[in-house]
Amino acid sequence: MKALILVGGFGTRLRPLTLSVPKPLVDFANKPMILHQIEALKAIGVTEVVLAINYQPEVMLNFLKDFEAKLEIKITCSQETEPLGTAGPLALARDKLIDESGDPFFVLNSDVISEYPLKEMIEFHKSHGGEASIMVTKVDEPSKYGVVVTEESTGKVERFVEKPKLFVGNKINAGIYLLNPSVLDRIQLRPTSIEKEIFPKIAAEGKLYAMVLPGFWMDIGQPKDYITGLRLYLDSLRKKASPKLATGTNIIGNVLVDESAKIGEGCLIGPDVAIGPGCVVESGVRLSCCTVMRGVRIKKHACISSSIIGWHSTVGQWARVENMTILGEDVHVCDEIYSNGGVVLPHKEIKSSILKPEIVM
Amino acid sequence: MGGSEERVVAVIMVGGPTKGTRFRPLSLNTPKPLFPLAGQPMVNHPISACKKIPNLAQIYLIGLYEERDFALFVSSISNELRVPVRYLKEDKPHGSAGGLYNFRDQIMEESPSHIFLLNCDVCCSFPLAEMLVVHRSYGGMGTILVIKVSPESASQFGELVADPVTNELLHYTEKPETFVSDRINCGVYLFTPDIFTAVQDVSSQRKDRATLRRISSFEALQPANRSLPSDFVRLDQDILSPLAGKKQFYVYETTDYWEQIKTPGMSLKCSGLYLAQFRHTSPHLLASGEGMKTAAISGNVYIHPSAKVHPTAKIGPSASISANARIGAGVRLVNCIILDDVEIKENAVVIHAIVGWKSSIGRWSRVQASGDHNAKLGVTILGESVMVEDEVVVINSIVLPNKTMNVSVQEEIIL
């Protein structure tokens, strides 16, 4: 089976992290974002993944070579020369997605994190016999998104309503699709929206079906949702009683610690913390609701909450970092500094406190 | 005096990519030394000034950027200005004097009698030939270009005290907290090859001190001793300060303009200063606005030959338009830098701003700022490929590359 992952563009909402690497390579729960999806696809027998990209292909291709070998799955890139929207890239990658088997192919959005119940989706698709299946997920504020209105018993999609003013339903497009090759015949090679142009046509013909996504779902394309997404993800690890979660007297709640990270004495870590490879957390440190990326050093007595600490940064002794502070790559927060929502671009030193949310260039 | 054997070499320090984050967001796309001021890369201006030095043998650019960032530039500028320019990459930072020392073999290749050291991010008239004349009369190891500034602003720089009669450097202190002098270091120096000995002395002293085991714990905590590697030598603190008052260094004072180009806001100001200088030295480079088919030009304006400007537009004062830019009908540009491939649509207004490469400014939109070149948001900066939609207003803001502005903003940084 084949799959396409829509990687898209510049990832500007995840700056300053995306100033250092393209968005799919930003780590989430100690793994590049896109690896979560590639592993889920590999697990159900996908043999080839096509990445639809339009930015920094060289960086992506280098990284992929490592993963191709480790995962034993074929990974190729389909590069847009102009932005093709959410459907156009499928037409561009047509030859890679169709083979003699006539099997349907998956389409995933690289910003989405979820349980990826892909096996169940294959069964759902076979059972309804339609042309296309999409996952939908329940949200609290559906009018922020595109709502999918379905027939309760069969899941057949009746219509899409973009940002509805009145309540029509609370299920939105989760960005995970399973499509028959015939869908490609409907898509021209030009900027096209799959939600606005392609799916409504298939729905009108009664051939589009929606499955409610069990488990969590999050679009982690911006820092606030990234932090919420980590909580949901770690929660799902807990539900599966995953051995990956850390245990110990200094751990509260769900915490992920890479085996090469070191944690000192007298720390209190958690809940909802991910500590990446090669990190050093010195003694007396308090971490909660935060991500600490590869190579970071947190010095003694520091306190970090609701923040993201970028690769190879350092946080000084007695520093307090909180309230959606995002440190880019190689940022050094000096001792005793307070950061309240500072967003710091790569290669900076923070020598004076940031009292209210501000961008430090 | 000044025989045909006396060759002169110029060294321009260009800095590196992770230092100087103050030049963001423009430095996200291009090395600061190559950012255009008055239509020419920043480093062109000191290079052109070096051309006026009699017996100039070679120009070296020293920096931490990758060689490939400067390869194209160096070969084209060498051809264009008919002067040999080479880029030398430092493997690590050596400090302002250490960098010079690190490449002493190349610099001394043609046995120059004098070596100019310039900082690329200094904007001034570079009176290099005059400095050479007075330097010879002083007979010291070095001559430093200085300028008088307001006492309040002096503390941002290196302050110097010089003998009013002999012009000898008597005292030098870097960024003092209390007032020392209103004469400051312009970052333009002229040395004889003795400078290398002076740097070597500093290095050896530091090596000796490092091997001395008996530093008291109190000394070890002093910031000055927090061991700098022996090959990291700063011109100001390690050479000028200690050697002041020993008849080694002299000063030459300029009364022309001088600015440091540390931020995008300052680069706009300096672009204007260089445009004003062109009015005197190279008026043919400026747009004249003559003829029925050309746009109205006010003040000093540079327009690249490949740029297209609609005749109903009004450009200037202090505007600079780069290659392949398209300026539509009825557009008004004041005090701005419009970079390559920008499209500005009909009736748009740009005042006190820098519009990044390939950006697009919509019809009737307005991109402006207060024009305070020193304020963080005093000049509006649009990074590469920013799209401002029709009728949108962007005031006193900075927009990073690849963003689309579809709502108006004021006083914001858009990541």
Short mmCIF file of N, CA and C in Angstrom, two decimals, chain A residues 10 12-13 15-16 19 55 343 345-348 358-361, chain B residues 17-18 21-22 24-25 28 376 398 400-403 413-415:
data_model
loop_
_atom_site.label_atom_id
_atom_site.label_comp_id
_atom_site.label_asym_id
_atom_site.label_seq_id
_atom_site.Cartn_x
_atom_site.Cartn_y
_atom_site.Cartn_z
N PHE A 10 6.11 26.55 4.82
CA PHE A 10 7.16 27.12 5.65
C PHE A 10 7.00 26.90 7.14
N THR A 12 5.35 28.64 9.30
CA THR A 12 5.65 29.89 10.01
C THR A 12 5.00 29.95 11.39
N ARG A 13 3.90 29.22 11.59
CA ARG A 13 3.27 29.29 12.90
C ARG A 13 4.11 28.61 13.98
N ARG A 15 7.34 28.98 14.18
CA ARG A 15 8.58 29.70 14.41
C ARG A 15 8.64 30.02 15.89
N PRO A 16 9.78 30.11 16.49
CA PRO A 16 11.12 30.05 15.91
C PRO A 16 11.69 28.66 15.67
N LEU A 19 12.64 27.91 12.15
CA LEU A 19 13.74 28.65 11.54
C LEU A 19 14.98 27.76 11.48
N TYR A 55 9.28 23.05 0.34
CA TYR A 55 10.25 23.88 1.06
C TYR A 55 11.39 23.03 1.59
N VAL A 343 9.38 34.64 23.26
CA VAL A 343 9.55 33.82 22.06
C VAL A 343 10.90 34.24 21.49
N LEU A 345 14.28 33.84 19.13
CA LEU A 345 14.83 33.29 17.90
C LEU A 345 16.17 32.60 18.17
N PRO A 346 16.63 31.74 17.26
CA PRO A 346 17.86 30.96 17.51
C PRO A 346 19.09 31.81 17.79
N HIS A 347 20.06 31.21 18.50
CA HIS A 347 21.37 31.81 18.75
C HIS A 347 21.30 33.12 19.50
N LYS A 348 20.49 33.17 20.54
CA LYS A 348 20.42 34.39 21.36
C LYS A 348 20.82 34.07 22.78
N GLU A 358 6.83 38.51 24.70
CA GLU A 358 7.44 39.34 23.68
C GLU A 358 8.34 38.49 22.80
N ILE A 359 8.56 38.95 21.58
CA ILE A 359 9.40 38.22 20.64
C ILE A 359 10.80 38.80 20.71
N VAL A 360 11.80 37.95 20.92
CA VAL A 360 13.17 38.43 20.98
C VAL A 360 13.90 37.96 19.73
N MET A 361 14.26 38.91 18.88
CA MET A 361 14.89 38.53 17.60
C MET A 361 16.42 38.57 17.69
N PRO B 17 27.70 34.62 10.72
CA PRO B 17 26.26 34.41 10.75
C PRO B 17 25.60 34.36 12.13
N THR B 18 26.23 33.76 13.15
CA THR B 18 25.47 33.69 14.39
C THR B 18 25.68 34.91 15.28
N THR B 21 22.81 39.08 15.69
CA THR B 21 21.40 38.74 15.48
C THR B 21 20.57 40.00 15.40
N ARG B 22 21.18 41.14 15.71
CA ARG B 22 20.43 42.39 15.65
C ARG B 22 20.01 42.75 14.24
N ARG B 24 18.52 40.80 12.20
CA ARG B 24 17.34 40.06 11.76
C ARG B 24 16.18 41.03 11.57
N PRO B 25 15.20 40.74 10.75
CA PRO B 25 15.05 39.51 9.97
C PRO B 25 15.79 39.52 8.63
N LEU B 28 18.29 36.82 8.03
CA LEU B 28 17.80 35.44 7.89
C LEU B 28 17.99 34.99 6.45
N LYS B 376 13.24 50.03 18.04
CA LYS B 376 13.11 48.63 17.62
C LYS B 376 12.10 48.48 16.48
N ILE B 398 7.46 44.47 12.15
CA ILE B 398 8.46 43.64 11.48
C ILE B 398 7.76 42.35 11.07
N LEU B 400 8.32 38.59 9.38
CA LEU B 400 9.32 37.61 8.95
C LEU B 400 8.97 37.05 7.57
N PRO B 401 9.96 36.38 6.92
CA PRO B 401 9.73 35.92 5.55
C PRO B 401 8.51 35.02 5.37
N ASN B 402 7.98 35.00 4.15
CA ASN B 402 6.92 34.09 3.73
C ASN B 402 5.60 34.26 4.44
N LYS B 403 5.31 35.44 4.95
CA LYS B 403 4.02 35.66 5.58
C LYS B 403 3.13 36.46 4.65
N ILE B 413 5.43 42.31 15.85
CA ILE B 413 6.40 41.45 15.16
C ILE B 413 5.63 40.23 14.71
N ILE B 414 5.60 39.98 13.44
CA ILE B 414 4.85 38.84 12.90
C ILE B 414 5.84 37.72 12.59
N LEU B 415 5.76 36.65 13.39
CA LEU B 415 6.65 35.51 13.10
C LEU B 415 6.03 34.61 12.03
#
